[in-house]
Short mmCIF file of C-alpha atoms in Angstrom, two decimals:
data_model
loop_
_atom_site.label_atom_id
_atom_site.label_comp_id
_atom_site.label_asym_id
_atom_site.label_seq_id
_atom_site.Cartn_x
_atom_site.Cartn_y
_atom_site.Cartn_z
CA UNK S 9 37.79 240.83 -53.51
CA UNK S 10 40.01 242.75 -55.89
CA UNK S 11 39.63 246.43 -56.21
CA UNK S 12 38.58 246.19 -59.76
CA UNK S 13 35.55 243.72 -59.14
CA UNK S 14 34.30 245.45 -55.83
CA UNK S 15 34.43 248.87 -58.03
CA UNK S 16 32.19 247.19 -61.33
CA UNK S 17 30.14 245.05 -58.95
CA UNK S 18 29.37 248.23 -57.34
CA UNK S 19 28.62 249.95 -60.22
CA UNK S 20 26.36 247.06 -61.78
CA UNK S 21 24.04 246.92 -58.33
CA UNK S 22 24.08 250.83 -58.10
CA UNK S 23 22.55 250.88 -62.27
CA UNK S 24 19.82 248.27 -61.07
CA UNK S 25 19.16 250.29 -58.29
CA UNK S 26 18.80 253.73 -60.06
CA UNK S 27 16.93 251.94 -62.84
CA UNK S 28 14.77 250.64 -60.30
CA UNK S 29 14.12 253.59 -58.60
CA UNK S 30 13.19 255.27 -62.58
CA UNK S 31 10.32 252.44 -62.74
CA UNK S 32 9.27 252.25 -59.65
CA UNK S 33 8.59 256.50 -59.85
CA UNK S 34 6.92 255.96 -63.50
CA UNK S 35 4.74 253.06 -61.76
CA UNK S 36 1.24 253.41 -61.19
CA UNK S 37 0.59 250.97 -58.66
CA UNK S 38 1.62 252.93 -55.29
CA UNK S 39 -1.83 251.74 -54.29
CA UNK S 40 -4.46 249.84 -55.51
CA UNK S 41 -7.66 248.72 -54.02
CA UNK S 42 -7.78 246.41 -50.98
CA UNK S 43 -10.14 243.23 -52.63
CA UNK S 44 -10.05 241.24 -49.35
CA UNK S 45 -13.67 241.18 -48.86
CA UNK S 46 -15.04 241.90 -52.22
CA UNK S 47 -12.89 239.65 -54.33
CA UNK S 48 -15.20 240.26 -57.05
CA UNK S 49 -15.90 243.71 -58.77
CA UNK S 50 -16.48 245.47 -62.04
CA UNK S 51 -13.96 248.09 -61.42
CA UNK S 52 -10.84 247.58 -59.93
CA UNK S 53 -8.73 251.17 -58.81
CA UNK S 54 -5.04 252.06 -58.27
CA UNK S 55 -2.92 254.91 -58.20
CA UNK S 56 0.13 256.45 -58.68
CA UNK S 57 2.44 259.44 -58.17
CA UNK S 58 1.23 260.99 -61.22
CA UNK S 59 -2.23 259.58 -61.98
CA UNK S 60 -4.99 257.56 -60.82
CA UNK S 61 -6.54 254.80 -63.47
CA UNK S 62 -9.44 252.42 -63.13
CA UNK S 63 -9.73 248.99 -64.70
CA UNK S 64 -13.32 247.26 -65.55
CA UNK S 65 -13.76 244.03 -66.04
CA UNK S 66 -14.15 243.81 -69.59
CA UNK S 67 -10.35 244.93 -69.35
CA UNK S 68 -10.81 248.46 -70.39
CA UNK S 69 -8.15 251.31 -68.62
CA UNK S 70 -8.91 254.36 -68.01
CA UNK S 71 -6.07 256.87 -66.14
CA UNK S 72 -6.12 260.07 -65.36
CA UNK S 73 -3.49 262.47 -64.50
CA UNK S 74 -3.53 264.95 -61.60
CA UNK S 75 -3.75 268.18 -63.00
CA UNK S 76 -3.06 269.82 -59.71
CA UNK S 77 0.17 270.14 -57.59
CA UNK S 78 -1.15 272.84 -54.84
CA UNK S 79 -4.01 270.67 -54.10
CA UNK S 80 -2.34 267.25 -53.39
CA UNK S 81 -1.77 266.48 -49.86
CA UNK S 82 1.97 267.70 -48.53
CA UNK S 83 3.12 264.25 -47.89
CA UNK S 84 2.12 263.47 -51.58
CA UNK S 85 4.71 266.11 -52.76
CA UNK S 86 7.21 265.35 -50.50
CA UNK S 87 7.56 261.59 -51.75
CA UNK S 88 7.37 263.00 -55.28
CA UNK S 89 10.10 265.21 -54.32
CA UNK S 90 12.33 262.39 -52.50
CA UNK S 91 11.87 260.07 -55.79
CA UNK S 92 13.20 262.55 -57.98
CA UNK S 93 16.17 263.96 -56.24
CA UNK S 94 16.76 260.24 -55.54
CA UNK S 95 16.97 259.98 -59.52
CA UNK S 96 18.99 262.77 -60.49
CA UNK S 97 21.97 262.02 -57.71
CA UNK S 98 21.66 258.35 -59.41
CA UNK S 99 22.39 259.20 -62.68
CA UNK S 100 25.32 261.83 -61.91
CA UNK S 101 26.28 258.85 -59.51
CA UNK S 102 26.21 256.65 -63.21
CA UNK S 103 28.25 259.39 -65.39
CA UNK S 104 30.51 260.17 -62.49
CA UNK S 105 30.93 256.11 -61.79
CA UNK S 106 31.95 255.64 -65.58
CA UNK S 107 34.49 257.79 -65.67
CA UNK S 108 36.01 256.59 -62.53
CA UNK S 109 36.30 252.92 -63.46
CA UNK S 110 39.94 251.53 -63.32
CA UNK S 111 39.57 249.61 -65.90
CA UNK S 112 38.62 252.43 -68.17
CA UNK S 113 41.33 254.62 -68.71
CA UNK S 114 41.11 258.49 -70.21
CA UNK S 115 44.03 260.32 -70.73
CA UNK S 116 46.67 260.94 -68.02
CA UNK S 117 43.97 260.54 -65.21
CA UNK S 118 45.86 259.44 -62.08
CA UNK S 119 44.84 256.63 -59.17
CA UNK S 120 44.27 259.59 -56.87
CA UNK S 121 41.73 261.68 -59.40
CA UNK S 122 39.86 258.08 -59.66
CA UNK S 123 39.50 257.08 -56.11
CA UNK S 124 38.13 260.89 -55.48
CA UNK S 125 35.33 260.13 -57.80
CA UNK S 126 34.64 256.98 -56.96
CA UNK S 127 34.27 257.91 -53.62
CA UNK S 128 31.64 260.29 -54.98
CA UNK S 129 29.51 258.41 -56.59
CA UNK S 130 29.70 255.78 -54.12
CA UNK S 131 28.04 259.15 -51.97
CA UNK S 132 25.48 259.99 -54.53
CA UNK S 133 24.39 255.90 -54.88
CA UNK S 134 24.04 256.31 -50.64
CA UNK S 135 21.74 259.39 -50.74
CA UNK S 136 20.36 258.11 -53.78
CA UNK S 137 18.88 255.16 -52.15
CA UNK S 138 18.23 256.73 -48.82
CA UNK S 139 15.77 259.06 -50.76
CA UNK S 140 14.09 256.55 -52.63
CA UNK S 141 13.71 253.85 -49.49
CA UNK S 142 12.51 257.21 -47.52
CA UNK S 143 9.98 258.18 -49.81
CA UNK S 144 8.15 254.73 -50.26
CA UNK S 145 8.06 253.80 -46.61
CA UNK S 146 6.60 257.94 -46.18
CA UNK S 147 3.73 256.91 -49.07
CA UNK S 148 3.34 252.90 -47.39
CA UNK S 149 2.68 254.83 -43.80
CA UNK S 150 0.48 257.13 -45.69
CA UNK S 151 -1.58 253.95 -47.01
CA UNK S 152 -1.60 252.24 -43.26
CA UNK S 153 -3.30 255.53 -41.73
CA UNK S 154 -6.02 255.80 -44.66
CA UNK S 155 -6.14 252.22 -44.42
CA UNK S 156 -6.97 251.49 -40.65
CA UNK S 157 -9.37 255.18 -40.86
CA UNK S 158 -11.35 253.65 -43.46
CA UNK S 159 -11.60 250.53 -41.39
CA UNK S 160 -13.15 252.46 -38.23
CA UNK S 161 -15.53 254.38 -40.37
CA UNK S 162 -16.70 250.88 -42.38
CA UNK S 163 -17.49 249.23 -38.99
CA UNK S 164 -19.46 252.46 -38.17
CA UNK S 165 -21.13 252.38 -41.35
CA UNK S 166 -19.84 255.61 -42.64
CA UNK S 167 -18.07 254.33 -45.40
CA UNK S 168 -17.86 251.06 -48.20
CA UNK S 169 -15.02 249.12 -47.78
CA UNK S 170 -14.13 249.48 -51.28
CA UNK S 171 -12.32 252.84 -50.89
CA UNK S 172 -9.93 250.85 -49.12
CA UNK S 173 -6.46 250.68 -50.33
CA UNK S 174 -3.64 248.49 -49.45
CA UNK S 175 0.39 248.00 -50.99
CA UNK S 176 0.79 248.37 -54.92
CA UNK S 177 3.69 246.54 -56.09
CA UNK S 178 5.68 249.58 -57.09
CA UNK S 179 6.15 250.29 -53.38
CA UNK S 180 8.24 246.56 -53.28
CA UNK S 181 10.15 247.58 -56.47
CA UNK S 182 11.41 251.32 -54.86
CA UNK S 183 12.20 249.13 -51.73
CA UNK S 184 14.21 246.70 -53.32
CA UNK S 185 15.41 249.38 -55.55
CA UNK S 186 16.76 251.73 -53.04
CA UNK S 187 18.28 248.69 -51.45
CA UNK S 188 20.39 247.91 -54.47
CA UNK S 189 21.46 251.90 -54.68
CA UNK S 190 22.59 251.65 -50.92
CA UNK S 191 24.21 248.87 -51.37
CA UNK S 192 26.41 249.89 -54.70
CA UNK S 193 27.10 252.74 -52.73
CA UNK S 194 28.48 250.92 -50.13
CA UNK S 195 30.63 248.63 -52.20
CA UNK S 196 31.88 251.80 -54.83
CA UNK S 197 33.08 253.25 -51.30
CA UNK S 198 34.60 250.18 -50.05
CA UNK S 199 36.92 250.29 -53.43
CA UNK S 200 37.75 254.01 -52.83
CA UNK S 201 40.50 252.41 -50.54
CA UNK S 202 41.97 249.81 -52.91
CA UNK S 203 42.47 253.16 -55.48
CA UNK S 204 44.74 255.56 -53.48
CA UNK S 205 47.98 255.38 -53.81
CA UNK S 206 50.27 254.05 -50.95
CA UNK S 207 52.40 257.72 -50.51
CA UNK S 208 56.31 256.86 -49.94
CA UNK S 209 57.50 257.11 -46.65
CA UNK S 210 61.39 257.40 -45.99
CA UNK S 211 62.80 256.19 -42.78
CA UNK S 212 64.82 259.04 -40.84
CA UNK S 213 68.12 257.93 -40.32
CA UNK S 214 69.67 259.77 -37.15
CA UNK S 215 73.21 260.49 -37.54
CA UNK S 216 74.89 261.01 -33.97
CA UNK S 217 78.59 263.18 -33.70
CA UNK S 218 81.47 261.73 -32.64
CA UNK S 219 82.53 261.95 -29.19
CA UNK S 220 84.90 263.95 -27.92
CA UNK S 221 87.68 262.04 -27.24
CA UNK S 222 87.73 259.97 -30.27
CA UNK S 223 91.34 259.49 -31.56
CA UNK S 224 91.44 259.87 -35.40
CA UNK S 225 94.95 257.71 -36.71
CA UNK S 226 96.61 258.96 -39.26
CA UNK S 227 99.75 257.90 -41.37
CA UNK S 228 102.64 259.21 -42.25
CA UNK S 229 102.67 262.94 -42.37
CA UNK S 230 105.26 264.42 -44.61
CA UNK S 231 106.19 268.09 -44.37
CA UNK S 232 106.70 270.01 -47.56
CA UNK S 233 108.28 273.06 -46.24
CA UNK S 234 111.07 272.13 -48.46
CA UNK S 235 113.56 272.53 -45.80
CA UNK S 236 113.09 269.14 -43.81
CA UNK S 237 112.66 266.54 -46.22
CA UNK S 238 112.38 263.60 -44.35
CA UNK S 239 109.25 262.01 -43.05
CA UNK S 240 107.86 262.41 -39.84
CA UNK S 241 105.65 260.12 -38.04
CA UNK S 242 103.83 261.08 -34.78
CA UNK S 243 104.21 259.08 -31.59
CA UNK S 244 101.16 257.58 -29.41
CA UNK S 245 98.02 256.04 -30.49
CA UNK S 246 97.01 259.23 -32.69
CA UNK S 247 95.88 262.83 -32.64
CA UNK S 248 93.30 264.10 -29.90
CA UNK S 249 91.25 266.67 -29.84
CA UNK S 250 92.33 269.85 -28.20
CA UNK S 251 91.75 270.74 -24.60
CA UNK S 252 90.14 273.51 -23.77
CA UNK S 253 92.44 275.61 -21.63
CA UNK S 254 90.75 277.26 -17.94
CA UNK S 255 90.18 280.78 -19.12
CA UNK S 256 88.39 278.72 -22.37
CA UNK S 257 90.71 279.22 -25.28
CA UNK S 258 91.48 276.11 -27.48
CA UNK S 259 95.64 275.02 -27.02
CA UNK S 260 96.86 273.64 -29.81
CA UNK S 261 99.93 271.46 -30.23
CA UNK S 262 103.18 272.68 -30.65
CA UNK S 263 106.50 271.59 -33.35
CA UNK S 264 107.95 270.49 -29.84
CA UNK S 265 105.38 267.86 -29.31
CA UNK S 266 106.48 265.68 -32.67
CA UNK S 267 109.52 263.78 -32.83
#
């Protein structure tokens, strides 16, 4: 998969996940009442983050919002909490994921800047969807305790089964929802690699000096004192290096040692 395709493919399943996660929040069917022995009623009950409604039979609704924050349980908040922060890192994820597309192109922006924010929002999708799959399994284990309570106290005869309630289908939506954020994130992080640019690397080249005794051959050497004109050519197989004499000074050849 090209870098391009793994980048928009991210960013399409991360906008159905944070859209998701919107409607799932603004749901309110978190719970709704458990029918399994009184398939018949009058009034049928569910609830959501925000308010609680009740549905008669003659198809009349009737919600009503909680107008209290300090008296809903602390559980309650906290999963009201984990929705929203789950939305707000979604959307920057969005804006931040827009501008970071390679196939969208603003001004002088460089491979480098883009694979930074790409690997950004492919971040904010992760947390994103962490919150939101956090928060609706906190608010399902909510609904199991209150579920299996009621149960004890309705085979001690403390309580009417009806006040039982079981899954609303918004928990399935954040589910699935924070699913689709985790895995955008994944995939927007995955094509983080595919946008940095490969850096140059030079070979060293190791350059090693000559030895010592190397002969360097040389032609024809003419000498323009202006008193010998002639040319002079040296004898052997060419010039060596110096030798050092004992007490360490260099000797160097004399007039005597040319022909």
């Amino acid at each position: 998969m090209s870098t391009t395709t793994c980048q928009v493919m991210g960013f399409i399943v991360s906008s159905l996940g944070v859209a998701g996660c919107i409607v799932s929040t603004a749901m309110d069917m978190w719970s709704t009442q458990d029918l399994y022995d009184n398939p018949v009623t009058a009034v049928f009950q569910y609830q959501g983050l925000w308010r609680s409604c009740v549905q008669q039979s003659s198809g009349f609704t009737e919600c009503r919002p909680y107008f209290t924050i300090l008296g809903l349980p602390g559980m309650f908040q906290a999963v009201r909490a984990l929705m929203i922060v789950g939305i707000v890192l979604g959307i920057l994820g969005l804006l931040v994921c827009i501008f970071a597309l390679k196939c969208i192109r603003i001004g002088n922006m460089e491979d480098s800047a883009k694979a930074n924010m790409t690997l950004t929002s492919g971040i904010m999708f992760i947390v994103a969807g962490l919150c939101a799959i956090t928060g609706v399994s906190v608010f399902a284990n909510m609904l199991v305790t209150k579920f299996w309570m009621s149960t004890a106290n309705m085979y001690e005869g403390m309580q009417n089964i009806q006040n039982r309630y079981t899954f609303g289908s918004a928990l399935f939506v954040g589910w699935v929802a924070g699913g689709l954020a985790l895995v955008g994130g994944i995939m927007m992080c995955l094509a983080c690699k595919g946008l940095v640019p490969e850096e140059s690397r030079y070979k060293a080249v190791s350059y090693n000096a000559s030895g010592r005794n190397i002969s360097y051959r040389t032609g024809p050497i003419k000498v323009g004192s202006g008193y010998e004109p002639e040319t002079k050519t040296r004898k052997g197989a060419g010039y060596e290096e110096a030798a050092r004499s004992e007490d360490g000074r260099r000797s160097y050849p004399s007039k005597y040692d040319y022909v």
